[in-house]
Short mmCIF file of C-alpha atoms in Angstrom, two decimals:
data_model
loop_
_atom_site.label_atom_id
_atom_site.label_comp_id
_atom_site.label_asym_id
_atom_site.label_seq_id
_atom_site.Cartn_x
_atom_site.Cartn_y
_atom_site.Cartn_z
CA UNK A 222 148.35 -33.50 -110.52
CA UNK A 223 150.74 -32.93 -107.66
CA UNK A 224 149.01 -33.67 -104.36
CA UNK A 225 149.52 -33.09 -100.66
CA UNK A 226 147.80 -35.69 -98.51
CA UNK A 227 146.79 -36.33 -94.90
CA UNK A 228 146.44 -40.12 -94.63
CA UNK A 229 146.59 -43.13 -92.35
CA UNK A 230 150.16 -44.35 -92.74
CA UNK A 231 149.30 -47.97 -93.61
CA UNK A 232 147.30 -47.28 -96.80
CA UNK A 233 147.82 -45.66 -100.18
CA UNK A 234 144.84 -43.28 -100.19
CA UNK A 235 144.10 -40.28 -97.95
CA UNK A 236 141.37 -38.97 -95.69
CA UNK A 237 141.84 -35.47 -97.09
CA UNK A 238 144.15 -33.44 -99.25
CA UNK A 239 144.61 -30.93 -102.05
CA UNK A 240 146.18 -30.72 -105.46
CA UNK A 241 148.14 -28.08 -107.34
CA UNK A 242 145.02 -26.95 -109.19
CA UNK A 243 143.34 -25.73 -105.98
CA UNK A 244 141.08 -28.82 -105.60
CA UNK A 245 140.39 -30.09 -102.07
CA UNK A 246 138.71 -33.39 -101.18
CA UNK A 247 137.89 -35.05 -97.86
CA UNK A 248 135.77 -38.04 -96.88
CA UNK A 249 133.70 -39.47 -94.03
CA UNK A 250 132.42 -43.00 -93.39
CA UNK A 251 128.70 -43.86 -93.52
CA UNK A 252 126.54 -46.97 -93.25
CA UNK A 253 123.56 -47.34 -95.57
CA UNK A 254 120.89 -49.81 -96.67
CA UNK A 255 123.29 -51.09 -99.28
CA UNK A 256 125.45 -53.89 -97.84
CA UNK A 257 129.12 -53.10 -97.16
CA UNK A 258 131.64 -55.10 -99.15
CA UNK A 259 134.03 -57.28 -97.17
CA UNK A 260 135.86 -58.07 -100.40
CA UNK A 261 138.66 -55.68 -101.29
CA UNK A 262 137.73 -52.96 -103.78
CA UNK A 263 138.44 -49.24 -103.59
CA UNK A 264 138.47 -47.63 -100.16
CA UNK A 265 136.85 -44.18 -99.88
CA UNK A 266 140.33 -42.99 -99.06
CA UNK A 267 141.71 -44.41 -102.32
CA UNK A 268 138.98 -42.48 -104.12
CA UNK A 269 140.07 -39.23 -102.39
CA UNK A 270 143.61 -39.60 -103.67
CA UNK A 271 142.58 -40.67 -107.17
CA UNK A 272 140.20 -37.74 -107.41
CA UNK A 273 142.96 -35.32 -106.45
CA UNK A 274 145.50 -36.86 -108.84
CA UNK A 275 143.11 -36.88 -111.78
CA UNK A 276 140.71 -33.96 -111.20
CA UNK A 277 141.56 -30.48 -112.36
CA UNK A 278 138.41 -29.06 -110.77
CA UNK A 279 135.95 -30.06 -108.02
CA UNK A 280 133.49 -31.24 -110.70
CA UNK A 281 136.16 -33.30 -112.46
CA UNK A 282 137.20 -34.84 -109.12
CA UNK A 283 133.59 -35.77 -108.45
CA UNK A 284 133.38 -37.39 -111.86
CA UNK A 285 136.54 -39.36 -111.20
CA UNK A 286 135.10 -40.78 -107.99
CA UNK A 287 131.71 -41.70 -109.43
CA UNK A 288 133.17 -43.34 -112.56
CA UNK A 289 135.58 -45.45 -110.47
CA UNK A 290 132.87 -46.26 -107.96
CA UNK A 291 130.46 -47.53 -110.62
CA UNK A 292 133.17 -49.55 -112.29
CA UNK A 293 135.02 -51.04 -109.30
CA UNK A 294 132.75 -50.57 -106.28
CA UNK A 295 133.95 -49.74 -102.74
CA UNK A 296 135.00 -52.16 -100.07
CA UNK A 297 137.78 -53.49 -97.85
CA UNK A 298 138.75 -52.79 -94.30
CA UNK A 299 139.36 -49.14 -93.37
CA UNK A 300 141.23 -49.85 -90.14
CA UNK A 301 144.54 -51.42 -89.38
CA UNK A 302 143.13 -54.29 -87.27
CA UNK A 303 142.45 -58.00 -87.91
CA UNK A 304 138.69 -57.46 -87.46
CA UNK A 305 137.31 -55.78 -90.61
CA UNK A 306 135.89 -52.27 -90.29
CA UNK A 307 133.99 -51.50 -93.48
CA UNK A 308 131.87 -48.49 -94.51
CA UNK A 309 130.62 -46.45 -97.45
CA UNK A 310 131.63 -42.82 -97.93
CA UNK A 311 130.57 -39.22 -98.22
CA UNK A 312 132.84 -36.60 -99.70
CA UNK A 313 133.37 -32.84 -99.59
CA UNK A 314 134.90 -31.41 -102.77
CA UNK A 315 135.83 -27.78 -103.38
CA UNK A 316 137.95 -25.62 -105.66
CA UNK A 317 138.29 -21.86 -106.17
CA UNK A 318 134.89 -21.56 -107.86
CA UNK A 319 132.55 -24.28 -106.61
CA UNK A 320 131.85 -26.87 -103.92
CA UNK A 321 130.07 -30.24 -103.88
CA UNK A 322 128.86 -32.84 -101.44
CA UNK A 323 128.96 -36.41 -102.83
CA UNK A 324 127.33 -39.23 -100.91
CA UNK A 325 127.41 -42.93 -101.73
CA UNK A 326 125.71 -46.20 -100.93
CA UNK A 327 127.59 -49.12 -102.48
CA UNK A 328 127.96 -48.22 -106.18
CA UNK A 329 125.06 -45.76 -106.04
CA UNK A 330 125.53 -42.05 -105.42
CA UNK A 331 124.04 -38.62 -105.32
CA UNK A 332 125.71 -35.20 -105.50
CA UNK A 333 124.64 -31.78 -104.28
CA UNK A 334 126.19 -28.58 -105.51
CA UNK A 335 126.71 -25.98 -102.78
CA UNK A 336 126.02 -22.57 -104.28
CA UNK A 337 126.24 -20.38 -101.17
CA UNK A 338 126.86 -20.38 -97.43
CA UNK A 339 128.48 -23.28 -95.69
CA UNK A 340 128.11 -27.07 -95.61
CA UNK A 341 129.36 -29.86 -93.34
CA UNK A 342 129.21 -33.66 -93.29
CA UNK A 343 129.43 -36.05 -90.36
CA UNK A 344 129.11 -39.83 -90.64
CA UNK A 345 125.57 -39.82 -92.07
CA UNK A 346 123.71 -39.27 -95.34
CA UNK A 347 122.61 -35.66 -95.58
CA UNK A 348 121.57 -35.02 -99.20
CA UNK A 349 117.80 -34.80 -99.46
CA UNK A 350 115.99 -33.78 -102.68
CA UNK A 351 118.51 -31.09 -103.71
CA UNK A 352 120.37 -33.41 -106.10
CA UNK A 353 122.39 -31.97 -108.99
CA UNK A 354 123.75 -35.25 -110.31
CA UNK A 355 123.13 -38.92 -109.55
CA UNK A 356 123.75 -42.55 -110.51
CA UNK A 357 121.59 -43.40 -113.51
CA UNK A 358 119.88 -46.26 -111.70
CA UNK A 359 119.62 -44.59 -108.28
CA UNK A 360 115.85 -44.04 -108.15
CA UNK A 361 114.99 -47.38 -109.69
CA UNK A 362 117.21 -49.09 -107.10
CA UNK A 363 115.38 -47.29 -104.30
CA UNK A 364 111.96 -48.10 -105.84
CA UNK A 365 112.73 -51.77 -106.48
CA UNK A 366 113.88 -52.26 -102.89
CA UNK A 367 110.78 -50.61 -101.43
CA UNK A 368 112.77 -47.69 -100.01
CA UNK A 369 110.82 -45.16 -102.14
CA UNK A 370 107.33 -45.44 -103.58
CA UNK A 371 108.37 -43.97 -106.92
CA UNK A 372 105.94 -41.12 -106.46
CA UNK A 373 106.44 -37.70 -105.01
CA UNK A 374 109.67 -36.16 -103.79
CA UNK A 375 112.80 -38.34 -103.79
CA UNK A 376 115.21 -37.88 -100.84
CA UNK A 377 118.54 -39.70 -101.10
CA UNK A 378 119.11 -39.63 -97.35
CA UNK A 379 115.60 -40.87 -96.55
CA UNK A 380 115.69 -43.65 -99.14
CA UNK A 381 119.18 -45.05 -98.40
CA UNK A 382 119.66 -44.39 -94.66
CA UNK A 383 119.33 -47.35 -92.33
CA UNK A 384 116.19 -47.56 -90.18
CA UNK A 385 118.33 -48.53 -87.18
CA UNK A 386 121.62 -46.67 -87.26
CA UNK A 387 124.89 -48.01 -85.74
CA UNK A 388 125.79 -46.17 -82.48
CA UNK A 389 128.51 -44.24 -84.36
CA UNK A 390 125.97 -42.79 -86.73
CA UNK A 391 123.47 -41.99 -83.98
CA UNK A 392 126.18 -39.96 -82.21
CA UNK A 393 127.03 -38.24 -85.49
CA UNK A 394 123.57 -36.66 -85.66
CA UNK A 395 124.34 -34.36 -82.76
CA UNK A 396 127.79 -33.65 -84.15
CA UNK A 397 126.36 -32.79 -87.57
CA UNK A 398 123.82 -30.36 -86.08
CA UNK A 399 126.49 -28.78 -83.84
CA UNK A 400 128.74 -28.23 -86.88
CA UNK A 401 125.89 -26.55 -88.75
CA UNK A 402 125.21 -24.30 -85.84
CA UNK A 403 128.86 -23.33 -85.35
CA UNK A 404 129.09 -22.45 -89.02
CA UNK A 405 125.80 -20.53 -88.90
CA UNK A 406 127.13 -18.31 -86.07
CA UNK A 407 129.88 -17.14 -88.40
CA UNK A 408 127.72 -16.82 -91.47
CA UNK A 409 129.23 -14.30 -93.89
CA UNK A 410 132.55 -14.17 -92.07
CA UNK A 411 134.04 -17.68 -92.13
CA UNK A 412 137.81 -17.40 -91.96
CA UNK A 413 140.62 -19.94 -91.62
CA UNK A 414 140.68 -19.14 -87.88
CA UNK A 415 136.92 -19.80 -87.72
CA UNK A 416 137.33 -23.28 -89.17
CA UNK A 417 140.29 -24.07 -86.97
CA UNK A 418 138.27 -23.12 -83.88
CA UNK A 419 135.36 -25.36 -85.02
CA UNK A 420 137.71 -28.29 -85.64
CA UNK A 421 138.96 -27.79 -82.07
CA UNK A 422 135.50 -27.78 -80.53
CA UNK A 423 135.28 -30.65 -78.03
CA UNK A 424 131.84 -29.98 -76.64
CA UNK A 425 130.27 -30.65 -80.04
CA UNK A 426 132.20 -33.85 -80.50
CA UNK A 427 133.87 -32.48 -83.65
CA UNK A 428 137.24 -32.69 -81.87
CA UNK A 429 137.20 -36.22 -80.43
CA UNK A 430 139.38 -37.40 -77.58
CA UNK A 431 137.46 -40.10 -75.69
CA UNK A 432 136.98 -43.86 -75.44
CA UNK A 433 140.29 -44.60 -77.10
CA UNK A 434 139.43 -42.56 -80.23
CA UNK A 435 141.09 -39.28 -81.07
CA UNK A 436 140.80 -36.96 -84.05
CA UNK A 437 143.80 -37.99 -86.10
CA UNK A 438 144.63 -35.07 -88.35
CA UNK A 439 143.06 -31.80 -89.43
CA UNK A 440 143.22 -29.58 -92.51
CA UNK A 441 141.98 -26.10 -93.41
CA UNK A 442 142.37 -24.63 -96.92
CA UNK A 443 142.01 -21.08 -98.19
CA UNK A 444 141.08 -21.02 -101.93
CA UNK A 445 141.07 -17.44 -103.34
CA UNK A 446 138.79 -16.89 -106.30
CA UNK A 447 141.55 -14.87 -107.97
CA UNK A 448 143.68 -17.42 -109.87
CA UNK A 449 146.68 -15.12 -109.57
CA UNK A 450 146.74 -15.73 -105.81
CA UNK A 451 148.03 -19.05 -104.35
CA UNK A 452 145.89 -21.49 -102.41
CA UNK A 453 147.12 -21.99 -98.84
CA UNK A 454 146.57 -25.34 -97.10
CA UNK A 455 147.05 -25.75 -93.33
CA UNK A 456 147.82 -29.19 -91.88
CA UNK A 457 148.35 -30.29 -88.26
CA UNK A 458 150.13 -33.60 -89.16
CA UNK A 459 149.51 -34.55 -85.51
CA UNK A 460 146.38 -35.69 -83.67
CA UNK A 461 143.91 -33.60 -81.64
CA UNK A 462 143.75 -30.12 -83.27
CA UNK A 463 143.08 -28.51 -79.87
CA UNK A 464 146.67 -29.34 -79.01
CA UNK A 465 148.22 -29.08 -82.47
CA UNK A 466 149.62 -26.45 -84.82
CA UNK A 467 148.09 -25.77 -88.23
CA UNK A 468 151.09 -25.31 -90.52
CA UNK A 469 150.82 -23.65 -93.98
CA UNK A 470 151.66 -25.39 -97.25
CA UNK A 471 151.74 -23.72 -100.70
CA UNK A 472 152.24 -25.49 -104.04
CA UNK A 473 155.32 -24.07 -105.79
CA UNK A 474 158.13 -25.57 -107.78
CA UNK A 475 160.90 -27.30 -105.82
CA UNK A 476 159.02 -27.87 -102.56
CA UNK A 477 161.34 -28.98 -99.82
CA UNK A 478 160.38 -32.48 -98.58
CA UNK A 479 159.39 -32.79 -94.93
CA UNK A 480 160.58 -36.29 -93.88
CA UNK A 481 159.63 -35.39 -90.28
CA UNK A 482 155.98 -36.04 -91.17
CA UNK A 483 156.41 -39.07 -93.35
CA UNK A 484 155.80 -42.36 -91.56
CA UNK A 485 158.40 -45.09 -91.82
CA UNK A 486 158.09 -47.88 -94.38
CA UNK A 487 158.52 -51.61 -93.63
CA UNK A 488 159.84 -54.33 -95.95
CA UNK A 489 157.41 -56.88 -94.46
CA UNK A 490 154.47 -54.55 -93.93
CA UNK A 491 151.52 -56.43 -92.29
CA UNK A 492 149.12 -54.18 -94.19
CA UNK A 493 150.43 -55.55 -97.51
CA UNK A 494 150.58 -59.22 -96.62
CA UNK A 495 147.62 -61.57 -97.03
CA UNK A 496 145.91 -62.16 -94.65
CA UNK A 497 146.39 -58.56 -93.55
CA UNK A 498 147.07 -57.00 -90.12
CA UNK A 499 148.33 -60.18 -88.40
CA UNK A 500 150.98 -58.10 -86.63
CA UNK A 501 151.48 -54.45 -85.83
CA UNK A 502 154.29 -51.95 -86.40
CA UNK A 503 154.97 -48.48 -85.05
CA UNK A 504 154.02 -46.07 -87.83
CA UNK A 505 154.51 -42.79 -85.93
CA UNK A 506 156.62 -40.22 -87.77
CA UNK A 507 159.17 -38.05 -86.00
CA UNK A 508 156.88 -35.06 -85.41
CA UNK A 509 154.16 -37.37 -84.06
CA UNK A 510 156.59 -38.93 -81.59
CA UNK A 511 157.80 -35.58 -80.30
CA UNK A 512 154.29 -34.21 -80.16
CA UNK A 513 153.10 -37.24 -78.19
CA UNK A 514 155.98 -36.96 -75.73
CA UNK A 515 155.22 -33.25 -75.27
CA UNK A 516 151.55 -33.98 -74.55
CA UNK A 517 152.51 -36.54 -71.92
CA UNK A 518 154.77 -34.00 -70.24
CA UNK A 519 152.03 -31.39 -70.43
CA UNK A 520 149.66 -33.72 -68.63
CA UNK A 521 152.22 -34.26 -65.87
CA UNK A 522 152.94 -30.51 -65.54
CA UNK A 523 149.89 -28.70 -66.98
CA UNK A 524 150.28 -25.40 -65.11
CA UNK A 525 153.91 -24.62 -65.93
CA UNK A 526 155.24 -26.52 -68.87
CA UNK A 527 151.89 -27.37 -70.48
CA UNK A 528 150.59 -23.75 -70.55
CA UNK A 529 153.92 -22.40 -71.76
CA UNK A 530 154.06 -24.95 -74.62
CA UNK A 531 150.49 -24.23 -75.66
CA UNK A 532 151.15 -20.49 -75.77
CA UNK A 533 154.28 -21.04 -77.85
CA UNK A 534 152.41 -23.26 -80.32
CA UNK A 535 149.60 -20.74 -80.61
CA UNK A 536 152.12 -18.04 -81.39
CA UNK A 537 153.68 -20.20 -84.11
CA UNK A 538 150.27 -20.75 -85.68
CA UNK A 539 149.45 -17.02 -85.52
CA UNK A 540 152.67 -16.27 -87.44
CA UNK A 541 151.59 -18.67 -90.17
CA UNK A 542 148.11 -17.14 -90.40
CA UNK A 543 149.55 -13.62 -90.48
CA UNK A 544 151.94 -14.67 -93.25
CA UNK A 545 149.04 -16.07 -95.23
CA UNK A 546 147.04 -12.82 -94.88
CA UNK A 547 149.99 -10.75 -96.03
CA UNK A 548 150.63 -13.08 -98.94
CA UNK A 549 146.98 -12.97 -100.13
CA UNK A 550 146.66 -9.20 -99.59
CA UNK A 551 149.83 -8.59 -101.58
CA UNK A 552 151.55 -6.71 -98.76
CA UNK A 553 154.50 -9.12 -98.95
CA UNK A 554 155.89 -11.02 -101.89
CA UNK A 555 157.99 -13.92 -100.62
CA UNK A 556 160.50 -15.43 -103.06
CA UNK A 557 159.66 -18.89 -104.43
CA UNK A 558 162.40 -20.45 -102.30
CA UNK A 559 160.73 -19.22 -99.12
CA UNK A 560 157.39 -20.72 -100.12
CA UNK A 561 159.11 -23.94 -101.13
CA UNK A 562 160.62 -24.23 -97.64
CA UNK A 563 157.56 -22.95 -95.79
CA UNK A 564 155.98 -26.16 -94.52
CA UNK A 565 159.39 -27.75 -93.75
CA UNK A 566 160.44 -24.71 -91.74
CA UNK A 567 157.20 -24.68 -89.76
CA UNK A 568 157.59 -28.36 -88.89
CA UNK A 569 161.19 -27.81 -87.85
CA UNK A 570 160.21 -24.87 -85.60
CA UNK A 571 157.47 -26.97 -83.98
CA UNK A 572 159.83 -29.82 -83.31
CA UNK A 573 162.34 -27.45 -81.60
CA UNK A 574 159.59 -26.30 -79.19
CA UNK A 575 158.95 -29.88 -78.18
CA UNK A 576 162.59 -30.41 -77.19
#
């Protein structure tokens, strides 16, 4: 299937994305009782992309991931640095009709179907006993290792979570609970704007900008149940959603490429040479560079230039959200060419504001 991806520029996979069948997938890193694999296998981000390319529904995408996971395993460094950074993965999968959480520990996995309400994940195992599908040997693995007695209720999270969590996972507990609470406050009325505001929430730690780590990219998708209506996917394509614009993307024929958000390629790429990551390259795309320069200027002149820029960007985003509402309500019927140029035009408009 055709896919649109938000991904670290050095690798092939993606942290999140969507396909032309209305399937969306995103992943988070976790650490479990199963050892992480230093040897190269499939990254969780590879599995995201493969699921989107091969899955025509959320359930099919889940089956793609689990089949590949059982056959090839997961492993390899997930960071563009000489020191390996390895983890297992959890996934959110959704389409127009259903949603799933898939959590993994090595080649083992459990999946929960979300039938109502809202669900979030955040760097920790979160599936308890509500398991709709699982690895055939999951419970025997837990029993043989002494992680489950073999009697009574089986909880995937309790059996496979580490007794002593890494600091990153300990911090994720508060973020996970904060995300649940923010979603609960909007129960029954979760909109695209709701999710954008949650992704921008710094107090909860969902929007990270500290200790040299910053939320890299953000995505919100609107998936109408009516198959006659298009799915609309909003991407920032720049870091820190609190200072970025969510720009709409719709799958149509003849989509205009947006080279401004494609990172450069390198003939001698250190990510593709063995041993990997022995040198570094500047992978920032054009929008990223202009966005970064604008943020630096905003920090030097926050009252005047910074406030004015933020208001302008907010107005651009409002226009995109209003256009989406009109499109899905049927009050406007844009021609296919307009939708094909939509994301490109939004990126171009944003870049003009930065200059």
